[in-house]
Short mmCIF file of C-alpha atoms (C1' of nucleotides) in Angstrom, two decimals:
data_model
loop_
_atom_site.label_atom_id
_atom_site.label_comp_id
_atom_site.label_asym_id
_atom_site.label_seq_id
_atom_site.Cartn_x
_atom_site.Cartn_y
_atom_site.Cartn_z
CA MET A 242 -0.11 -0.03 -0.01
CA THR A 243 0.84 3.54 -0.29
CA ALA A 244 3.73 3.09 -2.66
CA ARG A 245 3.90 6.76 -3.45
CA ALA A 246 7.13 8.59 -2.78
CA SER A 247 5.82 9.83 0.51
CA SER A 248 6.70 13.64 0.82
CA PRO A 249 9.90 13.85 2.94
CA VAL A 250 9.84 14.73 6.47
CA GLU A 251 10.35 18.17 7.74
CA ARG A 252 13.98 18.31 8.97
CA GLY A 253 14.71 21.17 11.53
CA ALA A 254 10.99 21.75 12.34
CA GLY A 255 9.94 21.47 15.84
CA VAL A 256 8.91 18.02 15.71
CA ALA A 257 11.36 15.14 15.89
CA VAL A 258 11.55 13.17 12.63
CA TRP A 259 10.52 9.95 14.44
CA ARG A 260 7.42 11.59 15.63
CA GLN A 261 6.29 12.62 12.20
CA ILE A 262 6.83 9.27 10.73
CA ALA A 263 5.01 7.48 13.55
CA GLN A 264 2.08 9.97 12.79
CA ARG A 265 2.27 9.38 9.36
CA ILE A 266 2.32 5.66 9.52
CA GLU A 267 -0.46 5.87 12.01
CA HIS A 268 -2.49 7.82 9.69
CA ASP A 269 -2.05 5.73 6.67
CA LEU A 270 -3.12 2.74 8.80
CA ARG A 271 -6.21 4.15 10.06
CA ALA A 272 -7.00 5.66 6.39
CA GLY A 273 -6.32 2.26 4.53
CA GLY A 274 -8.58 0.08 6.56
CA GLN A 275 -6.26 -2.79 6.67
CA GLY A 276 -8.28 -5.06 9.10
CA GLY A 277 -6.56 -7.69 10.95
CA GLY A 278 -2.76 -8.29 10.91
CA ALA A 279 -1.91 -6.54 7.73
CA ARG A 280 1.70 -6.22 7.36
CA LEU A 281 3.59 -3.01 7.39
CA PRO A 282 6.71 -2.53 5.11
CA THR A 283 9.94 -3.54 6.47
CA GLU A 284 12.04 -1.10 8.47
CA ALA A 285 14.23 -0.98 5.69
CA GLU A 286 11.91 -0.08 3.29
CA LEU A 287 10.19 2.55 5.52
CA ALA A 288 13.56 3.98 6.19
CA SER A 289 14.49 4.57 2.37
CA ARG A 290 10.82 5.64 1.61
CA PHE A 291 11.05 8.38 4.30
CA ALA A 292 14.73 8.88 3.52
CA VAL A 293 15.93 8.41 7.26
CA ASN A 294 17.82 6.08 8.97
CA ARG A 295 16.58 2.93 10.10
CA HIS A 296 16.88 3.63 13.76
CA THR A 297 14.61 6.64 13.20
CA VAL A 298 12.02 4.35 11.73
CA ARG A 299 12.48 1.92 14.47
CA ARG A 300 11.76 4.66 16.97
CA ALA A 301 8.73 5.76 15.23
CA ILE A 302 7.36 1.87 15.57
CA ALA A 303 8.58 1.40 18.98
CA ASP A 304 6.01 4.43 19.56
CA LEU A 305 3.16 2.76 17.77
CA ALA A 306 3.97 -0.66 19.35
CA ALA A 307 3.93 0.93 22.68
CA ARG A 308 0.55 2.51 21.88
CA GLY A 309 -0.78 -0.82 20.81
CA LEU A 310 -1.16 0.02 17.27
CA VAL A 311 1.27 -2.59 15.77
CA ARG A 312 3.00 -5.52 16.93
CA VAL A 313 6.42 -6.28 15.92
CA GLU A 314 7.84 -9.83 15.43
CA GLN A 315 11.44 -10.60 15.08
CA GLY A 316 12.32 -12.28 11.90
CA ARG A 317 8.78 -11.69 10.49
CA GLY A 318 7.84 -8.11 10.43
CA THR A 319 5.65 -5.52 11.88
CA PHE A 320 1.82 -6.01 11.77
CA LEU A 321 -1.19 -3.97 12.28
CA GLN A 322 -2.47 -4.80 15.61
CA ASP A 323 -6.12 -4.27 15.96
CA LEU A 324 -6.15 -6.07 19.35
CA VAL A 325 -4.20 -3.72 21.47
CA VAL A 326 -1.91 -4.11 24.08
CA ASP A 327 -2.99 -6.09 26.93
CA TYR A 328 -4.25 -5.21 30.21
CA PRO A 329 -2.71 -7.73 32.68
CA LEU A 330 0.77 -6.69 31.42
CA ARG A 331 0.21 -3.22 32.00
CA ARG A 332 -1.52 -3.99 35.26
CA ARG A 333 1.53 -5.76 36.41
CA THR A 334 3.73 -2.89 35.66
CA SER A 335 1.30 -0.39 37.43
CA PHE A 336 1.48 -2.75 40.44
CA SER A 337 5.25 -2.74 40.65
CA ALA A 338 5.19 1.10 40.49
CA ASN A 339 2.78 1.20 43.16
CA LEU A 340 5.22 -1.03 45.19
CA LEU A 341 7.94 1.33 44.60
CA ALA A 342 5.96 4.36 45.30
CA GLN A 343 4.67 3.44 48.61
CA GLY A 344 5.94 0.70 50.63
CA ARG A 345 2.54 -0.31 51.85
CA GLU A 346 0.48 -1.69 49.32
CA PRO A 347 -0.31 -5.23 49.76
CA THR A 348 2.15 -7.53 48.19
CA HIS A 349 2.12 -10.95 47.17
CA GLN A 350 5.39 -12.97 47.47
CA ILE A 351 5.79 -16.32 45.99
CA LEU A 352 7.64 -18.53 48.31
CA GLU A 353 7.93 -21.59 46.39
CA VAL A 354 7.02 -23.03 43.12
CA ALA A 355 7.30 -26.82 42.44
CA GLU A 356 5.73 -29.28 40.02
CA VAL A 357 4.18 -31.94 41.94
CA ALA A 358 1.76 -34.74 41.24
CA ALA A 359 -2.03 -34.07 41.73
CA ASP A 360 -3.27 -35.73 44.68
CA ALA A 361 -6.93 -36.65 45.41
CA ILE A 362 -7.81 -33.18 46.84
CA VAL A 363 -6.51 -31.29 44.01
CA ALA A 364 -7.34 -33.55 41.15
CA GLY A 365 -11.05 -33.03 41.79
CA PRO A 366 -11.48 -29.24 41.26
CA LEU A 367 -9.04 -29.20 38.59
CA ALA A 368 -10.61 -32.02 36.75
CA VAL A 369 -7.40 -34.05 36.29
CA ARG A 370 -6.53 -37.41 37.17
CA GLN A 371 -4.67 -38.18 40.39
CA GLY A 372 -1.07 -38.09 39.53
CA THR A 373 -1.15 -35.80 36.77
CA ARG A 374 1.40 -33.04 36.91
CA VAL A 375 0.50 -29.91 38.19
CA VAL A 376 2.31 -26.55 39.28
CA GLN A 377 2.06 -25.82 42.82
CA SER A 378 2.60 -22.36 44.06
CA THR A 379 3.02 -21.16 47.73
CA SER A 380 2.86 -17.71 48.57
CA ILE A 381 2.25 -15.26 51.06
CA GLY A 382 0.33 -11.84 50.89
CA LEU A 383 1.93 -8.94 52.62
CA ALA A 384 0.51 -5.60 53.81
CA ASP A 385 3.10 -3.28 55.29
CA GLY A 386 5.54 -6.02 55.54
CA ILE A 387 3.07 -7.95 57.83
CA PRO A 388 1.92 -11.37 56.36
CA ILE A 389 -1.70 -11.42 55.77
CA SER A 390 -2.45 -14.36 53.93
CA TYR A 391 -0.84 -17.81 53.11
CA GLY A 392 -1.98 -19.71 50.14
CA ARG A 393 -1.27 -22.38 47.70
CA SER A 394 -2.30 -22.96 44.31
CA TRP A 395 -2.22 -25.64 41.71
CA PHE A 396 -2.40 -25.38 38.07
CA PRO A 397 -2.55 -28.20 35.50
CA ALA A 398 1.01 -28.26 34.37
CA ALA A 399 0.03 -29.66 31.02
CA ARG A 400 -2.22 -26.76 30.11
CA PHE A 401 0.33 -24.16 31.12
CA PRO A 402 3.75 -25.08 29.70
CA GLY A 403 6.46 -22.77 31.28
CA LEU A 404 4.10 -21.75 33.86
CA ALA A 405 6.48 -22.64 36.84
CA ASP A 406 9.26 -20.53 35.41
CA ARG A 407 6.99 -17.71 34.90
CA LEU A 408 5.85 -17.81 38.36
CA ARG A 409 9.28 -17.89 39.76
CA GLY A 410 10.09 -14.84 37.77
CA TYR A 411 7.49 -12.64 39.01
CA THR A 412 5.97 -11.44 42.20
CA SER A 413 2.33 -11.22 41.56
CA ILE A 414 -0.58 -10.33 43.83
CA SER A 415 -3.23 -12.51 45.17
CA ALA A 416 -6.46 -11.39 43.63
CA THR A 417 -8.28 -12.40 46.75
CA LEU A 418 -6.08 -10.48 48.64
CA ALA A 419 -6.38 -7.61 46.36
CA ASP A 420 -10.13 -7.94 46.56
CA TYR A 421 -10.16 -7.51 49.92
CA ASP A 422 -7.94 -4.73 49.82
CA LEU A 423 -10.10 -3.06 47.69
CA ALA A 424 -12.55 -3.15 50.18
CA ASP A 425 -10.62 -2.12 53.17
CA TYR A 426 -7.51 -0.59 52.42
CA ARG A 427 -8.74 1.63 49.87
CA ARG A 428 -9.48 4.07 52.65
CA GLU A 429 -6.07 5.44 52.62
CA THR A 430 -5.00 5.29 48.95
CA THR A 431 -5.89 6.55 45.59
CA ARG A 432 -8.76 4.88 43.45
CA VAL A 433 -8.98 4.66 39.86
CA LEU A 434 -12.68 4.11 38.50
CA ALA A 435 -12.93 2.88 34.83
CA ARG A 436 -16.13 4.13 33.52
CA LEU A 437 -17.32 3.09 30.18
CA PRO A 438 -18.78 6.04 28.35
CA SER A 439 -21.83 3.97 27.61
CA ALA A 440 -21.92 0.38 27.76
CA ASP A 441 -24.05 0.30 24.49
CA GLU A 442 -22.00 2.18 21.98
CA ALA A 443 -18.84 0.11 22.80
CA ALA A 444 -20.86 -2.66 20.85
CA GLY A 445 -21.86 -0.99 17.63
CA LEU A 446 -18.43 0.11 16.50
CA ARG A 447 -16.49 -2.16 14.29
CA GLN A 448 -13.38 -0.18 15.35
CA PRO A 449 -11.59 -2.20 17.89
CA VAL A 450 -11.06 0.80 19.85
CA THR A 451 -13.46 2.12 22.58
CA GLU A 452 -12.17 4.74 25.09
CA PRO A 453 -13.76 5.08 28.24
CA VAL A 454 -12.30 7.27 30.74
CA LEU A 455 -10.47 6.19 33.86
CA VAL A 456 -11.27 8.65 36.59
CA THR A 457 -8.50 8.92 39.63
CA GLU A 458 -9.51 10.13 42.72
CA ALA A 459 -7.48 10.79 45.64
CA LEU A 460 -9.18 9.82 48.97
CA ASP A 461 -7.59 10.92 52.29
CA VAL A 462 -9.11 9.61 55.04
CA ASP A 463 -8.34 10.30 58.71
CA ALA A 464 -7.11 7.29 60.35
CA GLY A 465 -9.55 5.38 62.50
CA MET B 107 23.86 5.51 46.23
CA THR B 108 25.54 2.35 44.97
CA ALA B 109 28.77 4.03 44.08
CA ARG B 110 30.47 0.82 43.95
CA ALA B 111 32.10 -0.29 40.56
CA SER B 112 28.85 -2.40 39.64
CA SER B 113 30.05 -5.83 38.57
CA PRO B 114 29.90 -5.73 34.66
CA VAL B 115 27.04 -6.92 32.60
CA GLU B 116 27.20 -10.28 31.11
CA ARG B 117 27.89 -10.04 27.35
CA GLY B 118 26.77 -12.69 25.01
CA ALA B 119 24.61 -14.29 27.46
CA GLY B 120 21.01 -14.82 26.45
CA VAL B 121 19.84 -11.55 28.06
CA ALA B 122 20.25 -8.24 26.22
CA VAL B 123 22.55 -6.04 28.26
CA TRP B 124 19.89 -3.26 28.47
CA ARG B 125 17.65 -5.56 30.21
CA GLN B 126 20.33 -6.63 32.57
CA ILE B 127 20.82 -2.89 33.39
CA ALA B 128 17.11 -2.17 33.54
CA GLN B 129 16.74 -5.03 36.16
CA ARG B 130 19.76 -3.89 38.22
CA ILE B 131 18.68 -0.31 38.46
CA GLU B 132 15.33 -1.64 39.35
CA HIS B 133 16.57 -3.72 41.93
CA ASP B 134 18.88 -0.96 43.44
CA LEU B 135 15.96 1.24 43.48
CA ARG B 136 13.57 -1.00 45.42
CA ALA B 137 16.64 -1.93 47.69
CA GLY B 138 17.83 1.57 48.65
CA GLY B 139 14.38 2.83 49.80
CA GLN B 140 14.75 6.20 48.25
CA GLY B 141 11.37 7.72 48.67
CA GLY B 142 9.93 10.25 46.48
CA GLY B 143 11.59 11.64 43.39
CA ALA B 144 15.11 10.64 44.23
CA ARG B 145 17.32 11.20 41.23
CA LEU B 146 19.12 8.74 39.39
CA PRO B 147 22.50 8.94 38.09
CA THR B 148 22.96 10.72 34.86
CA GLU B 149 23.02 8.62 31.64
CA ALA B 150 26.51 8.95 31.14
CA GLU B 151 27.46 8.29 34.61
CA LEU B 152 25.39 5.03 34.45
CA ALA B 153 26.96 4.38 31.18
CA SER B 154 30.45 4.51 32.32
CA ARG B 155 29.38 2.59 35.50
CA PHE B 156 28.05 -0.37 33.59
CA ALA B 157 30.62 0.11 30.81
CA VAL B 158 28.23 0.40 28.12
CA ASN B 159 27.08 2.78 25.46
CA ARG B 160 24.78 5.48 26.35
CA HIS B 161 22.28 4.26 24.17
CA THR B 162 22.24 0.90 25.94
CA VAL B 163 21.46 2.77 29.25
CA ARG B 164 18.94 4.75 27.49
CA ARG B 165 17.27 1.70 26.31
CA ALA B 166 17.04 0.30 29.97
CA ILE B 167 15.85 3.61 31.45
CA ALA B 168 13.19 3.58 28.52
CA ASP B 169 12.01 0.35 29.80
CA LEU B 170 11.85 1.54 33.47
CA ALA B 171 10.02 4.53 32.40
CA ALA B 172 7.35 2.80 30.29
CA ARG B 173 6.82 0.62 33.33
CA GLY B 174 6.38 3.73 35.40
CA LEU B 175 9.28 3.33 37.69
CA VAL B 176 10.89 6.38 36.54
CA ARG B 177 10.26 9.55 34.76
CA VAL B 178 12.64 11.43 32.58
CA GLU B 179 13.05 15.01 32.22
CA GLN B 180 15.02 16.50 29.29
CA GLY B 181 17.66 18.73 30.82
CA ARG B 182 17.06 17.71 34.24
CA GLY B 183 17.35 13.99 34.72
CA THR B 184 15.73 10.83 35.57
CA PHE B 185 13.76 10.63 38.79
CA LEU B 186 12.14 7.97 40.71
CA GLN B 187 8.42 8.07 40.03
CA ASP B 188 6.26 7.50 43.11
CA LEU B 189 2.80 8.85 42.25
CA VAL B 190 1.08 6.08 40.66
CA VAL B 191 -2.44 5.24 39.80
CA ASP B 192 -3.96 2.86 41.79
CA TYR B 193 -3.65 -0.88 40.88
CA PRO B 194 -6.01 -3.30 42.25
CA LEU B 195 -9.13 -1.36 41.76
CA ARG B 196 -8.24 -0.77 38.40
CA ARG B 197 -7.82 -4.12 37.93
CA ARG B 198 -11.18 -5.22 39.27
CA THR B 199 -13.02 -2.51 37.07
CA SER B 200 -11.10 -3.94 34.17
CA PHE B 201 -12.28 -7.37 35.02
CA SER B 202 -15.84 -6.38 35.29
CA ALA B 203 -15.47 -4.61 32.07
CA ASN B 204 -14.08 -7.55 30.44
CA LEU B 205 -16.75 -9.74 31.86
CA LEU B 206 -19.31 -7.25 30.49
CA ALA B 207 -17.94 -7.45 26.93
CA GLN B 208 -17.72 -11.04 26.67
CA GLY B 209 -18.40 -13.78 28.96
CA ARG B 210 -15.18 -15.87 28.78
CA GLU B 211 -12.59 -14.26 30.68
CA PRO B 212 -10.93 -16.14 33.32
CA THR B 213 -12.79 -16.23 36.42
CA HIS B 214 -12.31 -17.12 39.97
CA GLN B 215 -14.99 -18.84 41.80
CA ILE B 216 -14.98 -19.21 45.56
CA LEU B 217 -16.03 -22.70 46.62
CA GLU B 218 -15.88 -22.34 50.34
CA VAL B 219 -14.99 -19.93 52.83
CA ALA B 220 -14.49 -21.08 56.39
CA GLU B 221 -13.33 -19.86 59.61
CA VAL B 222 -10.83 -22.44 60.95
CA ALA B 223 -7.95 -22.73 63.49
CA ALA B 224 -4.37 -21.97 62.08
CA ASP B 225 -2.54 -25.25 61.97
CA ALA B 226 1.40 -25.53 62.01
CA ILE B 227 1.64 -25.05 58.45
CA VAL B 228 -0.33 -22.12 58.11
CA ALA B 229 0.65 -20.18 61.28
CA GLY B 230 4.32 -19.78 60.22
CA PRO B 231 3.92 -17.82 57.16
CA LEU B 232 1.17 -15.87 58.64
CA ALA B 233 3.13 -15.13 61.84
CA VAL B 234 0.44 -16.10 63.97
CA ARG B 235 0.19 -18.83 66.81
CA GLN B 236 -1.31 -22.03 66.01
CA GLY B 237 -5.18 -22.23 66.79
CA THR B 238 -5.40 -18.61 66.08
CA ARG B 239 -8.68 -18.09 64.11
CA VAL B 240 -7.91 -17.89 60.41
CA VAL B 241 -10.35 -17.40 57.37
CA GLN B 242 -9.88 -20.25 54.91
CA SER B 243 -10.99 -19.65 51.48
CA THR B 244 -10.92 -22.26 48.78
CA SER B 245 -11.41 -21.45 45.21
CA ILE B 246 -11.05 -22.62 41.64
CA GLY B 247 -10.04 -20.22 38.75
CA LEU B 248 -11.91 -20.91 35.41
CA ALA B 249 -11.17 -20.02 31.91
CA ASP B 250 -13.92 -20.54 29.46
CA GLY B 251 -15.65 -22.51 32.00
CA ILE B 252 -12.72 -25.01 32.53
CA PRO B 253 -11.05 -25.16 35.79
CA ILE B 254 -7.63 -24.00 35.64
CA SER B 255 -6.45 -23.57 38.99
CA TYR B 256 -7.47 -24.48 42.62
CA GLY B 257 -6.19 -22.84 45.59
CA ARG B 258 -6.50 -22.37 49.27
CA SER B 259 -5.71 -19.42 51.02
CA TRP B 260 -5.72 -18.38 54.69
CA PHE B 261 -6.13 -15.09 56.25
CA PRO B 262 -5.93 -13.84 59.94
CA ALA B 263 -9.20 -13.50 61.21
CA ALA B 264 -8.47 -10.86 63.57
CA ARG B 265 -7.03 -8.65 61.14
CA PHE B 266 -9.97 -8.83 58.81
CA PRO B 267 -13.05 -8.61 60.59
CA GLY B 268 -15.83 -9.50 58.28
CA LEU B 269 -13.71 -11.00 55.60
CA ALA B 270 -15.50 -14.28 55.49
CA ASP B 271 -18.63 -12.67 54.40
CA ARG B 272 -16.91 -10.43 52.13
CA LEU B 273 -15.36 -13.19 50.18
CA ARG B 274 -18.48 -15.18 49.94
CA GLY B 275 -19.95 -12.09 48.20
CA TYR B 276 -17.16 -11.77 45.59
CA THR B 277 -16.05 -13.56 42.67
CA SER B 278 -12.60 -12.50 41.96
CA ILE B 279 -9.69 -13.32 39.67
CA SER B 280 -6.64 -14.95 40.55
CA ALA B 281 -3.63 -12.72 39.71
CA THR B 282 -1.58 -15.39 38.95
CA LEU B 283 -4.00 -16.86 36.61
CA ALA B 284 -4.51 -13.59 35.07
CA ASP B 285 -0.73 -13.12 34.81
CA TYR B 286 -0.37 -16.45 32.74
CA ASP B 287 -3.57 -15.76 30.92
CA LEU B 288 -1.68 -12.61 29.66
CA ALA B 289 0.58 -14.71 27.58
CA ASP B 290 -1.74 -17.50 26.24
CA TYR B 291 -5.33 -16.85 26.63
CA ARG B 292 -5.49 -13.39 25.19
CA ARG B 293 -5.72 -14.60 21.88
CA GLU B 294 -9.26 -15.18 21.80
CA THR B 295 -10.67 -12.78 24.32
CA THR B 296 -11.77 -8.99 24.64
CA ARG B 297 -9.01 -7.09 26.20
CA VAL B 298 -9.21 -3.86 28.08
CA LEU B 299 -6.11 -1.80 28.20
CA ALA B 300 -5.52 1.12 30.34
CA ARG B 301 -3.22 3.50 28.49
CA LEU B 302 -1.95 6.66 30.19
CA PRO B 303 -2.25 9.50 27.91
CA SER B 304 1.41 9.92 27.70
CA ALA B 305 3.43 7.79 30.14
CA ASP B 306 5.57 10.79 30.43
CA GLU B 307 3.28 13.66 31.33
CA ALA B 308 1.25 11.79 33.60
CA ALA B 309 4.47 11.95 35.61
CA GLY B 310 4.92 15.65 36.34
CA LEU B 311 1.67 16.10 37.87
CA ARG B 312 1.53 16.23 41.72
CA GLN B 313 -2.20 16.24 41.32
CA PRO B 314 -3.84 12.99 42.42
CA VAL B 315 -5.75 13.12 39.09
CA THR B 316 -4.33 11.05 36.05
CA GLU B 317 -6.68 9.81 33.52
CA PRO B 318 -5.67 7.04 31.55
CA VAL B 319 -7.67 5.86 28.87
CA LEU B 320 -9.26 2.54 28.80
CA VAL B 321 -9.25 0.82 25.46
CA THR B 322 -11.66 -1.78 25.06
CA GLU B 323 -11.20 -3.89 21.84
CA ALA B 324 -12.81 -6.83 20.45
CA LEU B 325 -10.68 -9.48 18.88
CA ASP B 326 -12.17 -11.91 16.55
CA VAL B 327 -10.05 -14.92 16.17
CA ASP B 328 -10.62 -17.67 13.82
CA ALA B 329 -11.16 -20.97 15.57
CA GLY B 330 -8.32 -23.37 15.61
"C1'" DA C 61 20.36 39.17 31.42
"C1'" DC C 62 23.64 36.31 29.30
"C1'" DA C 63 26.62 32.68 28.95
"C1'" DA C 64 28.45 28.29 30.04
"C1'" DA C 65 28.07 23.75 31.47
"C1'" DT C 66 24.79 19.96 32.36
"C1'" DT C 67 21.72 16.37 31.12
"C1'" DT C 68 18.57 14.28 28.15
"C1'" DG C 69 16.70 13.93 23.16
"C1'" DT C 70 17.47 12.94 18.19
"C1'" DT C 71 19.62 11.19 14.02
"C1'" DC C 72 22.93 9.02 11.36
"C1'" DG C 73 26.40 5.33 10.33
"C1'" DT C 74 28.07 0.76 11.33
"C1'" DA C 75 28.36 -3.93 12.90
"C1'" DT C 76 26.69 -8.21 14.60
"C1'" DG C 77 23.21 -11.28 16.66
"C1'" DT C 78 18.81 -13.78 16.25
"C1'" DA C 79 14.38 -15.56 14.82
"C1'" DT C 80 11.79 -16.93 10.40
"C1'" DG C 81 10.87 -18.81 6.31
"C1'" DA D 92 22.26 -23.45 4.12
"C1'" DC D 93 20.63 -18.96 2.69
"C1'" DA D 94 18.16 -14.66 2.56
"C1'" DT D 95 15.01 -11.67 5.15
"C1'" DA D 96 13.86 -8.94 8.85
"C1'" DC D 97 13.90 -7.45 13.43
"C1'" DA D 98 17.17 -6.93 17.96
"C1'" DT D 99 21.02 -5.18 20.12
"C1'" DA D 100 25.23 -2.54 20.89
"C1'" DC D 101 28.71 0.93 19.82
"C1'" DG D 102 30.40 5.60 18.42
"C1'" DA D 103 29.85 10.23 16.91
"C1'" DA D 104 27.64 14.59 16.71
"C1'" DC D 105 24.35 17.96 17.42
"C1'" DA D 106 19.81 19.71 19.25
"C1'" DA D 107 17.01 21.11 23.35
"C1'" DA D 108 15.93 21.93 27.78
"C1'" DT D 109 17.52 23.21 32.38
"C1'" DT D 110 20.71 24.70 35.65
"C1'" DT D 111 24.47 27.46 37.15
"C1'" DG D 112 27.99 30.71 37.00
#
DNA sequence: ACAAATTTGTTCGTATGTATG
DNA sequence: ACATACATACGAACAAATTTG
């Protein structure tokens, strides 16, 4: 698509070249309704097209990728992303940030991750046979450094290849804990509410993009 | 802080140098509890400290910034970011939103909530004496109706009056599950993404009001 | 108010590594 | 094995914003 010479970018203008390129690509993407995972030109191609260094194109693409417009795959190419970045990932990051910011958010520490055979107790709810390999995660939840919860979870190993390692790598929260937290701890933290502009319209649009607003409100509560 | 020579990064290992640096910086930040907007060493400083090119350091910092740990200001420096949006609540809302959109996000079902006496196993990590009343929650995680995880958690009853009832009322997600989900399940569900208008600007403000955007996107995936 | 020094931002060039087909 | 395409890393230079003299 857009095989045209592509008018050159403005050098020396106030706007960084990579921004101009990012914007142009974005515009072109939105214009030419390339559904699904349409593929973008290669970095080299774009570089020559815009007459810039490949790094400059990469910077632009990095921006688009960060905003969830495209997805980059090594060795394959860059593709239009209509599904956006995901939430959990960001969620985790925001959690880390939280942790860093204050020291008193409830945290979750994974003590141990092991792969064991499912026993009778576990096998039932997981709908697997006894003896099936399951990943067992043992963790504690902390609030202000004080242990609040202790939990053990099991996941079917087969269904989640690599889960064990992944769990070891991260320190994630226990939802249950967080949920409780949401009810009680909230008092002295900041809240964020996500409000869909209108749960209805979100449906009609074919565009994969709906943009509800996230309202953040700080709530100071006197102790007690 | 950390004025030491900083053992060199592993070259040629499987991990990109910038990742190692990002991780090291992150670690150092968490370790040295530098509250508020403590300032990081300059890029040049870090570059020489790690014996890498400045670009490599920049890449690492970009990562930290993207994850909300630090904030970079041209001409001034890089600072530890502390104000953050709130995490758990956002998570829940997004979860609800998710639910609303489709019906097949991974869910968490609480099977049973009981108040029991802490046994030796539980008492330890919770830092309570054996026999202390603890709330025991048993739950399973589902994805598309299929049980994926089975877990049991304990909370000190004293610390959380009313927890039992509250747990019975909710149906929450398992963070671990969600974490994994992020890698695999994503493919065929609807995602909700909270995007700060500009991860950078959101930084400057001391105001407790940040208004990221929630992007909801439907993703149709061909079966198979 | 102006100049200089600092510090981050942008762009180019070059080289090499890694994943994909 | 080979070509393609993205990933990483280094080096150099200059621009822009901020702070300091």
